[in-house]
Each structure stands twice: as structure tokens, then as C-alpha cells.
Amino acid sequence: MTKKIAILGSTGSIGTKALRVIEALGSQYEIFALSAHCSIELLTEQTRRYKPKYIAVTDANCAAEFGKIAGDLAIDTEILSGPDSLIEIAEHPEVDIVLSAVVGAAGLPSVLAAARRGKKIAIANKEPLVIAGELLMKTAKENNSTILPIDSEHSAICQALQAGSHEEVSRVILTTSGGPFRKLNYEDLQNVTLEQALAHPVWDMGPKITIDSATMMNKALEVIEAHWLFDMPADKIEVLVHPESIVHSLVEFIDGSVIAQLSRPDMCLPIQYALTYPARVAGIGKQLRLEEIGKLTFEKPKPKTFRALSLGFEVVRTGGTAAVVFNAANEAAVQEFLEDKIRFVNIIELIEHCLNKHDVKKNVSLEEILQIDDWARREVQNQVYKSKIVKQGNR
Ligand code: NDP
Ligand code: MG
């Protein structure tokens, strides 16, 4: 039977790769719904090519603009508008798989809705797992919804975990390329530019996760993501820098065996695995030839340079709403950095400021999570606009 897929965030780095993967998978998979925030031109192209039943445009102004264009396309597509349109397509009764490739906490309500409806969820959008992992995993379990990671490290762990039981796992080891500033000390980070931070040595990704990779906030978020996805305490999770990005992560079992997943650094493979799981099918990526790679190297991350990483572990240990503040402050600070309004090092300073100011709460509802998320974003903006944490010369 054909599986109907809704791709939330189809115009992004993961979304466009997902479309290529699904096209290559053939007629067993149907692109049922697509979504974008405001990339109207690309969305128009995708609509022409895939003729989905539904299109969700989350920015209301862009939705109106897209509505005018879609009128000329002469296709039978229903256009939905605003943030809640993602929920509508995520819970549509005809949808079998929700592939969430939205960036940021904005993806939370839709993945939660998909979990409530017992959908299979292929999740690239890590921020909802970070801020509401407990709620999301519990909702999925109660409704027989399967959550399959697309994040390459978590896909690797998911594959390696099949070699033993949960009780037999002694460590999960997440790898990281180390990003563009791997070799720098904290003092060297003072003057790095936006352009340097956006130049990732291995992966071609959207701007937010590219900055997260430069601060290693991405790895910190992934530690929290692994904690929830695989029910692992912080002391069983480790991070190892692996600049070649061939070993995507490893699982160590109590007998000392370490099972790793290796492949070329290409997101098409984890996207495909999440869609076809538990089956494996021929992929569109190039074969891995280790003799061409020659050498794989590993080193410990530098905790003084990448303060976000140690903070990520601390956030897992603290639990409750610490992760909500950690993530929201980062999203807001990265946005300011992308707009060239603050310096690179201000990102971690703003996150630390918000965490210090927040009284952690446990067992919170979705509404409380969203309120705290909103508070942290406003706190970052207050700091940037009302205090001295502003890039010299910008104001
Ligand atoms: P992109 O920025 O490339 O794409 C984001 C997508 O989300 C776009 O379709 C964008 O629409 C849409 N979007 C943006 N803002 C909103 C919003 N407020 N509400 C709804 N939709 C929105 O991001 P990536 O593809 O790089 O990353 C997506 C997610 O996957 C992130 O959570 C990231 O951490 C994770 N991830 C990404 C990897 C990668 O290789 N890129 C690897 C592993 C995980 P529009 O184009 O109109 O702005
Ligand atoms: Mg990753």
C-alpha cells in the first residue's frame, strides 16, 4: 500500500533532501502534503512537481501571496495558512508518515499532534524533543506512534542499539565534526565572524543548525535529544570529536563491544532509513570506500572553548524546564547573531544569563513550556536591546 507523507518544512535543507529521497523510493510513497514558512518561489516549484493534496504556509502574509500564485497553477491543492496549519496536516487521517523538518521549537505543536494521532514520525526537528522530550515520548507511547530520528547521530545510535538490549548498553557516544572552530581556544572565538561561523567544514545545512554546530550547541541539543529518544541518563552519553564525519555515532555494550554506524556524510541516508524502517532499501548516496578515506581520527571536545556542550549535560541532569530555556535562549540569540547584531561569544553568554535567571520547574504542561520558551526569547531580546550585549558599532 502507498504510504502518504506530509513533509513539514519541505523548503529547507532536510525538506528538499527528503523530497529527493522519496522520489527515488518510487510509487510506494506519495507526497501528500508540504509546508514552508515563506519560501514561496521554491514552494511553487515543489507544488508544480509533486502536486500535493495540501500545502501549509505558516507565515500568514506569505500564505496570501502563495494563494495568488497557486490560483494560476491549475492544480487540485488545498492551501492552509498560519502556524496551526502544520497541526492540520500532521493529524490528517490520510497521512501515514509525518516528516518533520521544520527548524526550531515552532515544530512542537505539529509533532505533538502527530504523536497524539499515532502517526509514524520521522523527526529531523530536534528542538521539540529538547524542550518537550518527556511529553512527546509519553504521548507517542500512549498512542502507538513511532518516532524515528533523522538526525544522523541518532539514526546511527538507533541502528547500533539493535545489537543488544537497553540494559546491555553501557554508553552511547555521539560524534561531532567539531565545526569550523574545532581548533580554537575560547579567546580566539571573540572575533570570529558570521561568515566564518556559517562555513561548516563538512555538512551543508540550514543557517540555524550551522551556527549551532559552530558553538557546539547542536551537540548539546543532541545530547538532550538522545536522552529522550533512547531513555539514556547523562552519565551514559558521551561526545567525541571526529572531523571526518564518517562514524556517525557509536554504542558501547557492557561486554565491551562497540557498534558504530558508518557512511558518507549525506543526510539522504538517515532520511531514507527513517522512512523505510525497519527495512533497508537501495539508497541514492555514494558507497563508502574506507580505503579512499584512509584515516579516521577521534579526540575529546574542548570544554573551555565550547561551553554549550558541558551546559547541555548539566541541563539533562537538572531536568524540568532548564532545557526549554536553554533552547529558546539559543534560538533567539542565534537569530540576533544571524542578523549580525551580536558577537559569536554573546550567544553562549545570553544562554547562560537566561539559565541563571530561570527557576526550573518540573512536570509542566505544554502551555507552561510555551510560556517559558516565550520568556527566554524576550529575555534575550531585552538583553540585546537594553543592555551592553550589543555588537560594537551596530547601534
Ligand atoms: P532550514 O532552515 O534549511 O529549513 C527549515 C524549514 O522550516 C524550511 O522549510 C522553513 O521554511 C521552515 N520554517 C522556518 N521557520 C518556520 C516556522 N516558524 N514555522 C514553520 N516552519 C518554519 O533548516 P534545516 O533543514 O537545516 O533543519 C531543519 C531541522 O532539522 C532543524 O531542527 C535541524 O536542527 C534539524 N537537522 C538538520 C540537519 C541538516 O543537515 N540540515 C541535520 C540534522 C538535523 P522557509 O524555507 O519558508 O523559511
Ligand atoms: Mg546531527
CSV table of C-alpha atoms and ligand atoms in Angstrom, one decimal:
chain,number,residue,atom,x,y,z
A,1,MET,CA,0.0,0.0,0.0
A,2,THR,CA,1.2,3.5,-0.8
A,3,LYS,CA,2.3,5.5,2.2
A,4,LYS,CA,1.2,9.1,2.3
A,5,ILE,CA,3.8,11.5,3.6
A,6,ALA,CA,3.5,15.0,5.0
A,7,ILE,CA,6.7,17.0,4.9
A,8,LEU,CA,6.7,19.8,7.4
A,9,GLY,CA,9.4,22.3,6.3
A,10,SER,CA,9.8,21.0,2.7
A,11,THR,CA,11.7,24.0,1.5
A,12,GLY,CA,14.6,23.6,3.9
A,13,SER,CA,17.9,21.7,3.7
A,14,ILE,CA,16.4,18.5,5.1
A,15,GLY,CA,13.0,19.0,3.4
A,16,THR,CA,14.5,19.3,-0.1
A,17,LYS,CA,16.7,16.2,0.5
A,18,ALA,CA,13.6,14.3,1.8
A,19,LEU,CA,11.8,15.1,-1.5
A,20,ARG,CA,14.8,13.6,-3.5
A,21,VAL,CA,14.8,10.5,-1.3
A,22,ILE,CA,11.0,10.0,-1.6
A,23,GLU,CA,11.1,10.5,-5.3
A,24,ALA,CA,13.9,7.8,-5.6
A,25,LEU,CA,11.9,5.4,-3.4
A,26,GLY,CA,9.2,5.3,-6.1
A,27,SER,CA,5.5,4.7,-6.1
A,28,GLN,CA,5.2,3.2,-2.7
A,29,TYR,CA,5.4,6.7,-1.2
A,30,GLU,CA,3.2,9.6,-2.0
A,31,ILE,CA,3.9,13.2,-1.2
A,32,PHE,CA,0.6,14.2,0.3
A,33,ALA,CA,1.3,17.5,2.0
A,34,LEU,CA,4.1,20.1,2.0
A,35,SER,CA,4.9,23.1,4.1
A,36,ALA,CA,7.0,26.3,4.1
A,37,HIS,CA,7.2,29.3,6.2
A,38,CYS,CA,7.9,31.9,3.5
A,39,SER,CA,10.0,30.4,0.7
A,40,ILE,CA,7.2,30.9,-1.9
A,41,GLU,CA,9.3,30.5,-5.0
A,42,LEU,CA,10.7,27.1,-4.1
A,43,LEU,CA,7.3,26.0,-2.7
A,44,THR,CA,5.7,26.9,-6.1
A,45,GLU,CA,8.3,24.8,-7.8
A,46,GLN,CA,7.6,21.9,-5.4
A,47,THR,CA,3.9,22.2,-5.9
A,48,ARG,CA,4.2,22.0,-9.6
A,49,ARG,CA,6.4,19.0,-9.4
A,50,TYR,CA,4.7,16.9,-6.7
A,51,LYS,CA,1.1,18.1,-6.8
A,52,PRO,CA,0.4,17.5,-3.1
A,53,LYS,CA,-3.2,17.5,-1.8
A,54,TYR,CA,-2.3,20.1,0.9
A,55,ILE,CA,0.1,23.0,1.2
A,56,ALA,CA,0.6,24.7,4.5
A,57,VAL,CA,2.3,28.1,4.6
A,58,THR,CA,2.9,29.1,8.2
A,59,ASP,CA,3.6,32.8,7.7
A,60,ALA,CA,0.1,34.3,7.0
A,61,ASN,CA,1.4,37.1,4.7
A,62,CYS,CA,3.4,34.6,2.6
A,63,ALA,CA,0.3,32.3,2.6
A,64,ALA,CA,-1.8,35.1,1.0
A,65,GLU,CA,1.0,35.7,-1.6
A,66,PHE,CA,1.2,32.0,-2.3
A,67,GLY,CA,-2.6,31.7,-2.7
A,68,LYS,CA,-2.4,34.2,-5.6
A,69,ILE,CA,0.3,32.2,-7.3
A,70,ALA,CA,-1.4,28.9,-6.7
A,71,GLY,CA,-4.5,30.1,-8.5
A,72,ASP,CA,-2.5,30.1,-11.7
A,73,LEU,CA,-1.1,26.6,-11.2
A,74,ALA,CA,-4.4,24.9,-12.1
A,75,ILE,CA,-3.9,22.1,-9.5
A,76,ASP,CA,-6.2,20.5,-7.0
A,77,THR,CA,-4.2,21.6,-3.9
A,78,GLU,CA,-5.8,23.0,-0.8
A,79,ILE,CA,-3.8,25.8,0.8
A,80,LEU,CA,-3.7,26.3,4.5
A,81,SER,CA,-2.4,29.3,6.3
A,82,GLY,CA,-0.7,30.2,9.6
A,83,PRO,CA,1.2,28.2,12.3
A,84,ASP,CA,-1.7,25.9,13.1
A,85,SER,CA,-1.9,24.7,9.5
A,86,LEU,CA,1.0,22.4,10.4
A,87,ILE,CA,-1.1,20.7,13.0
A,88,GLU,CA,-3.9,20.2,10.5
A,89,ILE,CA,-1.7,18.4,8.0
A,90,ALA,CA,0.2,16.5,10.8
A,91,GLU,CA,-3.1,15.0,12.1
A,92,HIS,CA,-4.8,14.5,8.7
A,93,PRO,CA,-6.4,11.0,8.8
A,94,GLU,CA,-4.9,10.1,5.4
A,95,VAL,CA,-1.3,10.8,6.5
A,96,ASP,CA,0.8,7.8,7.3
A,97,ILE,CA,4.2,9.4,7.9
A,98,VAL,CA,4.9,12.9,9.2
A,99,LEU,CA,8.4,14.0,8.3
A,100,SER,CA,9.2,17.0,10.5
A,101,ALA,CA,12.0,19.2,9.0
A,102,VAL,CA,10.8,22.5,10.5
A,103,VAL,CA,13.5,24.4,12.3
A,104,GLY,CA,13.2,25.3,16.0
A,105,ALA,CA,10.6,25.0,18.7
A,106,ALA,CA,7.9,26.1,16.2
A,107,GLY,CA,7.7,22.4,15.2
A,108,LEU,CA,6.5,21.3,18.6
A,109,PRO,CA,2.7,21.6,18.3
A,110,SER,CA,2.6,19.7,15.0
A,111,VAL,CA,4.8,16.8,16.1
A,112,LEU,CA,2.8,16.5,19.3
A,113,ALA,CA,-0.4,16.4,17.2
A,114,ALA,CA,1.1,13.7,15.0
A,115,ALA,CA,2.1,11.7,18.1
A,116,ARG,CA,-1.5,12.0,19.5
A,117,ARG,CA,-2.8,10.6,16.3
A,118,GLY,CA,-0.5,7.6,16.4
A,119,LYS,CA,1.4,8.6,13.2
A,120,LYS,CA,4.9,7.4,12.3
A,121,ILE,CA,7.1,10.4,12.8
A,122,ALA,CA,10.4,10.8,11.0
A,123,ILE,CA,11.9,13.6,13.0
A,124,ALA,CA,14.8,15.9,12.0
A,125,ASN,CA,13.4,18.8,14.0
A,126,LYS,CA,15.3,18.2,17.2
A,127,GLU,CA,14.2,21.2,19.2
A,128,PRO,CA,10.7,19.8,20.1
A,129,LEU,CA,12.5,16.7,21.6
A,130,VAL,CA,14.8,19.0,23.5
A,131,ILE,CA,12.1,21.2,25.1
A,132,ALA,CA,9.3,18.7,25.5
A,133,GLY,CA,11.0,15.3,25.2
A,134,GLU,CA,9.2,13.8,28.2
A,135,LEU,CA,5.8,14.9,27.0
A,136,LEU,CA,6.4,13.9,23.4
A,137,MET,CA,7.8,10.4,24.1
A,138,LYS,CA,5.0,9.8,26.6
A,139,THR,CA,2.3,10.9,24.1
A,140,ALA,CA,3.9,8.8,21.4
A,141,LYS,CA,3.9,5.7,23.6
A,142,GLU,CA,0.3,6.1,24.7
A,143,ASN,CA,-0.8,6.4,21.1
A,144,ASN,CA,1.4,3.8,19.4
A,145,SER,CA,3.2,6.5,17.5
A,146,THR,CA,6.7,5.6,16.4
A,147,ILE,CA,9.3,8.4,16.5
A,148,LEU,CA,12.3,7.7,14.2
A,149,PRO,CA,15.3,10.0,14.2
A,150,ILE,CA,16.7,11.6,11.1
A,151,ASP,CA,19.5,13.4,12.9
A,152,SER,CA,22.5,11.4,11.6
A,153,GLU,CA,23.9,10.7,15.1
A,154,HIS,CA,20.6,9.4,16.4
A,155,SER,CA,19.9,7.4,13.3
A,156,ALA,CA,23.3,5.8,13.9
A,157,ILE,CA,22.5,5.1,17.5
A,158,CYS,CA,19.1,3.7,16.6
A,159,GLN,CA,20.8,1.3,14.2
A,160,ALA,CA,23.6,0.3,16.6
A,161,LEU,CA,21.1,-0.3,19.5
A,162,GLN,CA,19.7,-3.2,17.6
A,163,ALA,CA,22.8,-5.2,18.6
A,164,GLY,CA,21.6,-5.6,22.2
A,165,SER,CA,19.0,-4.8,24.9
A,166,HIS,CA,18.6,-1.4,26.7
A,167,GLU,CA,20.0,-2.9,29.9
A,168,GLU,CA,23.1,-4.1,28.0
A,169,VAL,CA,24.1,-0.6,26.8
A,170,SER,CA,27.0,1.0,28.8
A,171,ARG,CA,27.5,4.2,26.8
A,172,VAL,CA,26.2,6.0,23.7
A,173,ILE,CA,28.9,8.0,22.0
A,174,LEU,CA,27.7,10.9,19.8
A,175,THR,CA,30.3,12.1,17.3
A,176,THR,CA,30.7,15.6,16.0
A,177,SER,CA,32.8,17.1,13.2
A,178,GLY,CA,33.8,19.8,15.7
A,179,GLY,CA,32.6,22.5,13.4
A,180,PRO,CA,34.6,25.4,11.9
A,181,PHE,CA,36.2,26.4,15.2
A,182,ARG,CA,37.3,23.0,16.4
A,183,LYS,CA,41.0,24.0,16.9
A,184,LEU,CA,40.3,27.4,18.5
A,185,ASN,CA,40.5,28.4,22.2
A,186,TYR,CA,37.7,30.4,23.8
A,187,GLU,CA,39.8,33.7,23.5
A,188,ASP,CA,40.1,33.0,19.7
A,189,LEU,CA,36.3,32.9,19.4
A,190,GLN,CA,36.0,36.6,20.5
A,191,ASN,CA,36.4,37.9,17.0
A,192,VAL,CA,35.1,35.2,14.7
A,193,THR,CA,32.7,36.5,12.0
A,194,LEU,CA,29.3,35.4,10.9
A,195,GLU,CA,30.8,34.3,7.6
A,196,GLN,CA,33.3,32.1,9.3
A,197,ALA,CA,30.6,30.6,11.6
A,198,LEU,CA,28.4,29.8,8.5
A,199,ALA,CA,31.2,27.9,6.7
A,200,HIS,CA,30.8,24.4,8.1
A,201,PRO,CA,33.7,22.1,7.1
A,202,VAL,CA,31.5,19.0,6.3
A,203,TRP,CA,27.7,19.5,6.3
A,204,ASP,CA,25.6,21.7,4.1
A,205,MET,CA,22.7,22.7,6.4
A,206,GLY,CA,20.2,25.5,7.2
A,207,PRO,CA,21.7,28.6,8.9
A,208,LYS,CA,20.4,28.0,12.4
A,209,ILE,CA,21.9,24.5,12.8
A,210,THR,CA,25.1,25.7,11.1
A,211,ILE,CA,25.6,28.3,13.8
A,212,ASP,CA,24.6,25.7,16.4
A,213,SER,CA,27.4,23.5,15.0
A,214,ALA,CA,29.9,26.3,15.4
A,215,THR,CA,29.0,26.9,19.0
A,216,MET,CA,28.6,23.1,19.6
A,217,MET,CA,25.2,24.0,20.9
A,218,ASN,CA,24.0,21.5,18.2
A,219,LYS,CA,25.8,18.7,20.0
A,220,ALA,CA,24.4,19.8,23.4
A,221,LEU,CA,20.9,19.7,21.9
A,222,GLU,CA,21.7,16.3,20.5
A,223,VAL,CA,22.8,15.0,24.0
A,224,ILE,CA,19.3,16.1,25.3
A,225,GLU,CA,17.7,14.6,22.2
A,226,ALA,CA,19.5,11.2,22.8
A,227,HIS,CA,18.5,11.3,26.4
A,228,TRP,CA,14.8,11.4,25.5
A,229,LEU,CA,14.8,9.3,22.3
A,230,PHE,CA,16.8,6.4,23.9
A,231,ASP,CA,16.0,6.8,27.6
A,232,MET,CA,19.7,7.3,28.5
A,233,PRO,CA,20.9,9.2,31.6
A,234,ALA,CA,23.5,11.9,31.1
A,235,ASP,CA,26.3,9.7,32.5
A,236,LYS,CA,25.8,7.2,29.8
A,237,ILE,CA,26.1,9.8,27.0
A,238,GLU,CA,29.5,11.0,25.7
A,239,VAL,CA,30.6,13.2,22.8
A,240,LEU,CA,33.7,12.6,20.7
A,241,VAL,CA,35.1,14.9,18.0
A,242,HIS,CA,35.5,13.1,14.7
A,243,PRO,CA,36.4,15.6,12.0
A,244,GLU,CA,36.0,13.1,9.0
A,245,SER,CA,32.3,12.6,9.9
A,246,ILE,CA,32.2,9.0,8.7
A,247,VAL,CA,31.4,7.3,12.0
A,248,HIS,CA,28.0,8.9,12.8
A,249,SER,CA,27.8,7.6,16.4
A,250,LEU,CA,28.6,4.5,18.5
A,251,VAL,CA,27.0,2.4,21.1
A,252,GLU,CA,29.1,0.5,23.7
A,253,PHE,CA,27.7,-2.6,25.3
A,254,ILE,CA,28.5,-4.0,28.8
A,255,ASP,CA,30.8,-6.7,27.3
A,256,GLY,CA,33.0,-4.0,25.8
A,257,SER,CA,31.7,-4.4,22.2
A,258,VAL,CA,31.3,-1.1,20.4
A,259,ILE,CA,28.9,-1.0,17.5
A,260,ALA,CA,29.1,2.0,15.1
A,261,GLN,CA,27.3,3.1,12.0
A,262,LEU,CA,29.5,4.4,9.2
A,263,SER,CA,28.6,6.1,5.9
A,264,ARG,CA,29.4,9.1,3.8
A,265,PRO,CA,28.2,12.4,5.4
A,266,ASP,CA,24.9,12.6,3.4
A,267,MET,CA,21.6,13.2,5.1
A,268,CYS,CA,19.7,11.3,2.4
A,269,LEU,CA,20.7,8.0,4.2
A,270,PRO,CA,19.2,8.8,7.6
A,271,ILE,CA,16.2,10.3,6.0
A,272,GLN,CA,15.6,7.2,3.9
A,273,TYR,CA,16.2,4.9,6.9
A,274,ALA,CA,13.6,6.7,9.0
A,275,LEU,CA,11.1,6.3,6.1
A,276,THR,CA,11.7,2.6,5.3
A,277,TYR,CA,12.5,1.5,8.9
A,278,PRO,CA,12.8,-1.4,9.8
A,279,ALA,CA,13.5,-2.3,6.1
A,280,ARG,CA,16.6,-1.3,4.2
A,281,VAL,CA,16.4,-0.5,0.5
A,282,ALA,CA,19.0,0.6,-2.1
A,283,GLY,CA,20.0,4.2,-1.4
A,284,ILE,CA,20.7,7.2,-3.6
A,285,GLY,CA,24.0,8.0,-1.9
A,286,LYS,CA,27.5,7.0,-2.9
A,287,GLN,CA,29.1,3.9,-1.4
A,288,LEU,CA,31.6,4.4,1.4
A,289,ARG,CA,35.1,3.3,0.4
A,290,LEU,CA,37.2,3.4,3.5
A,291,GLU,CA,40.4,2.9,1.5
A,292,GLU,CA,39.7,6.3,-0.1
A,293,ILE,CA,39.2,7.9,3.4
A,294,GLY,CA,42.3,6.3,4.7
A,295,LYS,CA,42.3,7.6,8.3
A,296,LEU,CA,39.6,8.1,10.9
A,297,THR,CA,40.5,10.3,13.9
A,298,PHE,CA,38.9,11.0,17.2
A,299,GLU,CA,39.6,13.5,20.0
A,300,LYS,CA,37.9,14.8,23.1
A,301,PRO,CA,36.0,18.1,22.7
A,302,LYS,CA,37.4,21.2,24.3
A,303,PRO,CA,35.1,22.1,27.2
A,304,LYS,CA,36.6,25.6,27.7
A,305,THR,CA,36.0,26.6,24.1
A,306,PHE,CA,32.6,25.0,23.7
A,307,ARG,CA,30.8,25.9,27.0
A,308,ALA,CA,27.5,25.0,25.4
A,309,LEU,CA,28.4,21.3,25.5
A,310,SER,CA,29.0,21.0,29.2
A,311,LEU,CA,25.9,23.1,29.8
A,312,GLY,CA,23.9,20.6,27.7
A,313,PHE,CA,24.9,17.8,30.1
A,314,GLU,CA,24.1,19.9,33.1
A,315,VAL,CA,20.6,20.7,31.6
A,316,VAL,CA,19.9,16.9,31.2
A,317,ARG,CA,20.9,16.4,34.9
A,318,THR,CA,18.8,19.3,36.0
A,319,GLY,CA,15.8,18.2,34.0
A,320,GLY,CA,12.4,20.1,34.0
A,321,THR,CA,12.2,23.4,32.2
A,322,ALA,CA,16.0,24.0,32.0
A,323,ALA,CA,16.0,22.6,28.5
A,324,VAL,CA,13.2,24.9,27.4
A,325,VAL,CA,15.2,28.0,28.4
A,326,PHE,CA,18.5,26.5,27.1
A,327,ASN,CA,16.9,26.0,23.7
A,328,ALA,CA,14.8,29.2,23.4
A,329,ALA,CA,17.6,31.5,24.5
A,330,ASN,CA,19.8,29.8,21.9
A,331,GLU,CA,17.2,30.2,19.1
A,332,ALA,CA,16.7,33.9,20.0
A,333,ALA,CA,20.5,34.5,20.3
A,334,VAL,CA,21.3,32.7,17.1
A,335,GLN,CA,18.7,34.9,15.3
A,336,GLU,CA,20.4,38.0,16.6
A,337,PHE,CA,23.8,36.7,15.5
A,338,LEU,CA,22.5,35.8,12.0
A,339,GLU,CA,21.3,39.4,11.8
A,340,ASP,CA,24.8,40.4,12.7
A,341,LYS,CA,23.6,42.2,15.9
A,342,ILE,CA,25.7,40.4,18.4
A,343,ARG,CA,29.1,38.7,18.5
A,344,PHE,CA,29.5,35.0,18.3
A,345,VAL,CA,30.5,34.6,22.0
A,346,ASN,CA,27.4,36.6,23.1
A,347,ILE,CA,25.3,33.5,22.1
A,348,ILE,CA,26.6,31.4,25.0
A,349,GLU,CA,26.6,34.4,27.3
A,350,LEU,CA,22.9,35.0,26.6
A,351,ILE,CA,22.0,31.4,27.2
A,352,GLU,CA,23.9,31.3,30.5
A,353,HIS,CA,22.2,34.6,31.5
A,354,CYS,CA,18.7,33.1,30.9
A,355,LEU,CA,19.5,29.8,32.6
A,356,ASN,CA,20.8,31.7,35.7
A,357,LYS,CA,17.7,33.8,35.9
A,358,HIS,CA,15.2,30.9,35.5
A,359,ASP,CA,13.7,28.9,38.4
A,360,VAL,CA,13.4,25.4,37.0
A,361,LYS,CA,10.0,23.8,37.2
A,362,LYS,CA,9.2,20.1,36.8
A,363,ASN,CA,6.2,18.3,35.4
A,364,VAL,CA,5.0,21.2,33.3
A,365,SER,CA,2.2,21.3,30.7
A,366,LEU,CA,2.6,22.3,27.1
A,367,GLU,CA,1.2,25.8,27.9
A,368,GLU,CA,3.8,26.3,30.6
A,369,ILE,CA,6.6,25.1,28.2
A,370,LEU,CA,5.5,27.6,25.6
A,371,GLN,CA,5.3,30.4,28.2
A,372,ILE,CA,8.8,29.7,29.4
A,373,ASP,CA,10.0,29.5,25.8
A,374,ASP,CA,8.5,32.9,25.2
A,375,TRP,CA,10.0,34.4,28.4
A,376,ALA,CA,13.5,33.2,27.4
A,377,ARG,CA,13.2,34.7,23.9
A,378,ARG,CA,12.0,38.1,25.3
A,379,GLU,CA,14.8,38.0,27.9
A,380,VAL,CA,17.4,37.6,25.2
A,381,GLN,CA,15.9,40.5,23.3
A,382,ASN,CA,15.8,42.7,26.4
A,383,GLN,CA,19.5,41.9,27.0
A,384,VAL,CA,20.4,42.7,23.4
A,385,TYR,CA,18.4,45.8,23.0
A,386,LYS,CA,18.6,47.3,26.5
A,387,SER,CA,22.0,46.4,27.8
A,388,LYS,CA,25.5,46.3,26.7
A,389,ILE,CA,25.4,42.9,24.9
A,390,VAL,CA,25.4,44.5,21.6
A,391,LYS,CA,27.9,44.3,18.9
A,392,GLN,CA,30.1,47.5,19.0
A,393,GLY,CA,29.2,50.0,16.4
A,394,ASN,CA,25.8,48.4,15.4
A,395,ARG,CA,23.7,50.7,17.5
B,1,NDP,P1,16.3,25.0,7.2
B,1,NDP,O1,16.4,26.4,7.8
B,1,NDP,O2,17.1,24.7,6.0
B,1,NDP,O3,14.7,24.7,6.9
B,1,NDP,C1,13.7,24.9,7.8
B,1,NDP,C2,12.4,24.6,7.2
B,1,NDP,O4,11.4,25.0,8.2
B,1,NDP,C3,12.0,25.4,6.0
B,1,NDP,O5,11.1,24.7,5.2
B,1,NDP,C4,11.4,26.7,6.6
B,1,NDP,O6,10.5,27.4,5.6
B,1,NDP,C5,10.6,26.1,7.7
B,1,NDP,N1,10.3,27.1,8.8
B,1,NDP,C6,11.1,28.1,9.2
B,1,NDP,N2,10.6,28.8,10.2
B,1,NDP,C7,9.4,28.2,10.4
B,1,NDP,C8,8.3,28.4,11.4
B,1,NDP,N3,8.4,29.4,12.2
B,1,NDP,N4,7.3,27.6,11.3
B,1,NDP,C9,7.2,26.6,10.4
B,1,NDP,N5,8.1,26.3,9.5
B,1,NDP,C10,9.2,27.1,9.5
B,1,NDP,O7,16.6,24.0,8.3
B,1,NDP,P2,17.3,22.6,8.2
B,1,NDP,O8,16.6,21.8,7.1
B,1,NDP,O9,18.8,22.7,8.2
B,1,NDP,O10,16.9,21.9,9.6
B,1,NDP,C11,15.6,21.5,10.0
B,1,NDP,C12,15.6,20.8,11.3
B,1,NDP,O11,16.4,19.6,11.1
B,1,NDP,C13,16.3,21.5,12.4
B,1,NDP,O12,15.7,21.3,13.6
B,1,NDP,C14,17.7,21.0,12.4
B,1,NDP,O13,18.3,21.0,13.7
B,1,NDP,C15,17.5,19.5,12.0
B,1,NDP,N6,18.6,18.9,11.4
B,1,NDP,C16,19.1,19.4,10.2
B,1,NDP,C17,20.2,18.8,9.6
B,1,NDP,C18,20.7,19.3,8.2
B,1,NDP,O14,21.5,18.6,7.6
B,1,NDP,N7,20.2,20.4,7.7
B,1,NDP,C19,20.8,17.6,10.2
B,1,NDP,C20,20.2,17.1,11.4
B,1,NDP,C21,19.1,17.7,11.9
B,1,NDP,P3,11.1,28.6,4.7
B,1,NDP,O15,12.0,27.9,3.7
B,1,NDP,O16,9.9,29.1,4.0
B,1,NDP,O17,11.8,29.5,5.6
B,2,MG,MG,23.3,15.8,14.0
